[in-house]
Amino acid sequence: MVTEAERNAFETEGQKVIEAGERWYARLSIEQDIEKKYPAGHFIIINVENGDYVVDKDEIIASKKAKKQFPSTAARFVRKIIGPYPHIAFAGCMR
């Protein structure tokens, strides 16, 4: 059973990953114009340690690419590239 302290630590770690991922995504959006480079509906998975990323239209395939490209990274950030519909975006922490 997970203690409350463990749950809080995981939530804090997850929030840090999400915040770092959002910063990387904003930077990639400006520097590489990610949302114009890939069609709406694609998924981007960002290595929050260095900004490396993979993109695919299928979230599972993107996840497999990420595990292969940066296998030693435990924390990754996931976001759906949604183009003109920013209210549909989501973020999360993968392990």
PDB file of C-alpha atoms in Angstrom:
ATOM      1  CA  MET A   1       0.000   0.000   0.000  1.00  0.00           C
ATOM      2  CA  VAL A   2       1.241   3.480  -0.890  1.00  0.00           C
ATOM      3  CA  THR A   3       1.612   5.901   1.976  1.00  0.00           C
ATOM      4  CA  GLU A   4       0.364   9.469   1.771  1.00  0.00           C
ATOM      5  CA  ALA A   5       3.965  10.746   1.875  1.00  0.00           C
ATOM      6  CA  GLU A   6       4.912   8.507  -1.077  1.00  0.00           C
ATOM      7  CA  ARG A   7       1.865   9.653  -3.032  1.00  0.00           C
ATOM      8  CA  ASN A   8       2.679  13.317  -2.340  1.00  0.00           C
ATOM      9  CA  ALA A   9       6.311  12.807  -3.403  1.00  0.00           C
ATOM     10  CA  PHE A  10       5.192  11.160  -6.655  1.00  0.00           C
ATOM     11  CA  GLU A  11       2.698  13.964  -7.360  1.00  0.00           C
ATOM     12  CA  THR A  12       5.392  16.590  -6.711  1.00  0.00           C
ATOM     13  CA  GLU A  13       7.846  14.782  -9.013  1.00  0.00           C
ATOM     14  CA  GLY A  14       5.159  14.434 -11.672  1.00  0.00           C
ATOM     15  CA  GLN A  15       4.309  18.127 -11.462  1.00  0.00           C
ATOM     16  CA  LYS A  16       7.980  19.033 -11.924  1.00  0.00           C
ATOM     17  CA  VAL A  17       8.157  16.841 -15.041  1.00  0.00           C
ATOM     18  CA  ILE A  18       4.997  18.419 -16.432  1.00  0.00           C
ATOM     19  CA  GLU A  19       6.312  21.936 -15.817  1.00  0.00           C
ATOM     20  CA  ALA A  20       9.683  21.109 -17.415  1.00  0.00           C
ATOM     21  CA  GLY A  21       7.911  19.484 -20.363  1.00  0.00           C
ATOM     22  CA  GLU A  22       5.714  22.527 -20.895  1.00  0.00           C
ATOM     23  CA  ARG A  23       8.822  24.748 -20.926  1.00  0.00           C
ATOM     24  CA  TRP A  24      10.532  22.489 -23.484  1.00  0.00           C
ATOM     25  CA  TYR A  25       7.372  22.349 -25.593  1.00  0.00           C
ATOM     26  CA  ALA A  26       7.091  26.154 -25.584  1.00  0.00           C
ATOM     27  CA  ARG A  27      10.747  26.426 -26.605  1.00  0.00           C
ATOM     28  CA  LEU A  28      10.330  23.859 -29.406  1.00  0.00           C
ATOM     29  CA  SER A  29       7.178  25.632 -30.564  1.00  0.00           C
ATOM     30  CA  ILE A  30       9.141  28.859 -30.954  1.00  0.00           C
ATOM     31  CA  GLU A  31      12.481  27.509 -32.237  1.00  0.00           C
ATOM     32  CA  GLN A  32      11.297  24.653 -34.447  1.00  0.00           C
ATOM     33  CA  ASP A  33       7.662  25.599 -35.053  1.00  0.00           C
ATOM     34  CA  ILE A  34       6.532  22.141 -33.942  1.00  0.00           C
ATOM     35  CA  GLU A  35       2.830  22.810 -34.444  1.00  0.00           C
ATOM     36  CA  LYS A  36       3.375  23.718 -38.101  1.00  0.00           C
ATOM     37  CA  LYS A  37       5.898  20.932 -38.691  1.00  0.00           C
ATOM     38  CA  TYR A  38       3.499  18.171 -37.641  1.00  0.00           C
ATOM     39  CA  PRO A  39      -0.236  17.915 -38.322  1.00  0.00           C
ATOM     40  CA  ALA A  40      -2.764  18.308 -35.533  1.00  0.00           C
ATOM     41  CA  GLY A  41      -3.414  15.084 -33.673  1.00  0.00           C
ATOM     42  CA  HIS A  42       0.212  13.935 -33.448  1.00  0.00           C
ATOM     43  CA  PHE A  43       1.820  13.160 -30.097  1.00  0.00           C
ATOM     44  CA  ILE A  44       5.148  14.553 -28.950  1.00  0.00           C
ATOM     45  CA  ILE A  45       7.113  12.891 -26.166  1.00  0.00           C
ATOM     46  CA  ILE A  46       9.883  15.040 -24.751  1.00  0.00           C
ATOM     47  CA  ASN A  47      12.901  13.945 -22.726  1.00  0.00           C
ATOM     48  CA  VAL A  48      12.717  16.597 -19.995  1.00  0.00           C
ATOM     49  CA  GLU A  49      16.426  16.266 -19.237  1.00  0.00           C
ATOM     50  CA  ASN A  50      17.641  17.620 -22.590  1.00  0.00           C
ATOM     51  CA  GLY A  51      14.706  18.462 -24.866  1.00  0.00           C
ATOM     52  CA  ASP A  52      15.120  15.533 -27.266  1.00  0.00           C
ATOM     53  CA  TYR A  53      11.765  14.440 -28.613  1.00  0.00           C
ATOM     54  CA  VAL A  54       9.895  11.983 -30.803  1.00  0.00           C
ATOM     55  CA  VAL A  55       6.640  12.535 -32.664  1.00  0.00           C
ATOM     56  CA  ASP A  56       4.097  10.131 -34.095  1.00  0.00           C
ATOM     57  CA  LYS A  57       0.413  10.182 -34.922  1.00  0.00           C
ATOM     58  CA  ASP A  58      -0.037   7.090 -32.741  1.00  0.00           C
ATOM     59  CA  GLU A  59       0.609   7.600 -29.007  1.00  0.00           C
ATOM     60  CA  ILE A  60       1.734   3.992 -28.467  1.00  0.00           C
ATOM     61  CA  ILE A  61       4.197   4.112 -31.355  1.00  0.00           C
ATOM     62  CA  ALA A  62       5.501   7.463 -30.089  1.00  0.00           C
ATOM     63  CA  SER A  63       5.968   5.888 -26.661  1.00  0.00           C
ATOM     64  CA  LYS A  64       7.902   2.953 -28.125  1.00  0.00           C
ATOM     65  CA  LYS A  65      10.096   5.343 -30.123  1.00  0.00           C
ATOM     66  CA  ALA A  66      10.788   7.351 -26.955  1.00  0.00           C
ATOM     67  CA  LYS A  67      11.771   4.270 -24.962  1.00  0.00           C
ATOM     68  CA  LYS A  68      14.150   3.264 -27.744  1.00  0.00           C
ATOM     69  CA  GLN A  69      15.616   6.751 -28.342  1.00  0.00           C
ATOM     70  CA  PHE A  70      16.119   7.657 -24.680  1.00  0.00           C
ATOM     71  CA  PRO A  71      15.877   4.436 -22.649  1.00  0.00           C
ATOM     72  CA  SER A  72      17.736   5.659 -19.574  1.00  0.00           C
ATOM     73  CA  THR A  73      15.377   8.586 -19.005  1.00  0.00           C
ATOM     74  CA  ALA A  74      12.724   7.727 -16.446  1.00  0.00           C
ATOM     75  CA  ALA A  75      10.702  10.915 -16.706  1.00  0.00           C
ATOM     76  CA  ARG A  76       9.181  11.938 -20.007  1.00  0.00           C
ATOM     77  CA  PHE A  77       6.556  14.467 -20.945  1.00  0.00           C
ATOM     78  CA  VAL A  78       3.678  13.667 -23.298  1.00  0.00           C
ATOM     79  CA  ARG A  79       1.589  16.179 -25.164  1.00  0.00           C
ATOM     80  CA  LYS A  80      -0.820  15.984 -28.035  1.00  0.00           C
ATOM     81  CA  ILE A  81      -0.029  18.443 -30.803  1.00  0.00           C
ATOM     82  CA  ILE A  82      -3.393  19.912 -31.440  1.00  0.00           C
ATOM     83  CA  GLY A  83      -2.836  22.925 -33.635  1.00  0.00           C
ATOM     84  CA  PRO A  84      -5.673  25.443 -33.319  1.00  0.00           C
ATOM     85  CA  TYR A  85      -7.392  23.716 -30.369  1.00  0.00           C
ATOM     86  CA  PRO A  86      -5.164  24.371 -27.321  1.00  0.00           C
ATOM     87  CA  HIS A  87      -7.933  23.502 -24.874  1.00  0.00           C
ATOM     88  CA  ILE A  88      -7.585  19.844 -25.924  1.00  0.00           C
ATOM     89  CA  ALA A  89      -3.886  19.610 -25.012  1.00  0.00           C
ATOM     90  CA  PHE A  90      -2.781  17.351 -22.182  1.00  0.00           C
ATOM     91  CA  ALA A  91       0.409  16.555 -20.383  1.00  0.00           C
ATOM     92  CA  GLY A  92       1.643  13.698 -18.271  1.00  0.00           C
ATOM     93  CA  CYS A  93       4.576  11.951 -16.756  1.00  0.00           C
ATOM     94  CA  MET A  94       5.676   8.585 -18.138  1.00  0.00           C
ATOM     95  CA  ARG A  95       7.834   6.053 -16.349  1.00  0.00           C
TER      96      ARG A  95
END
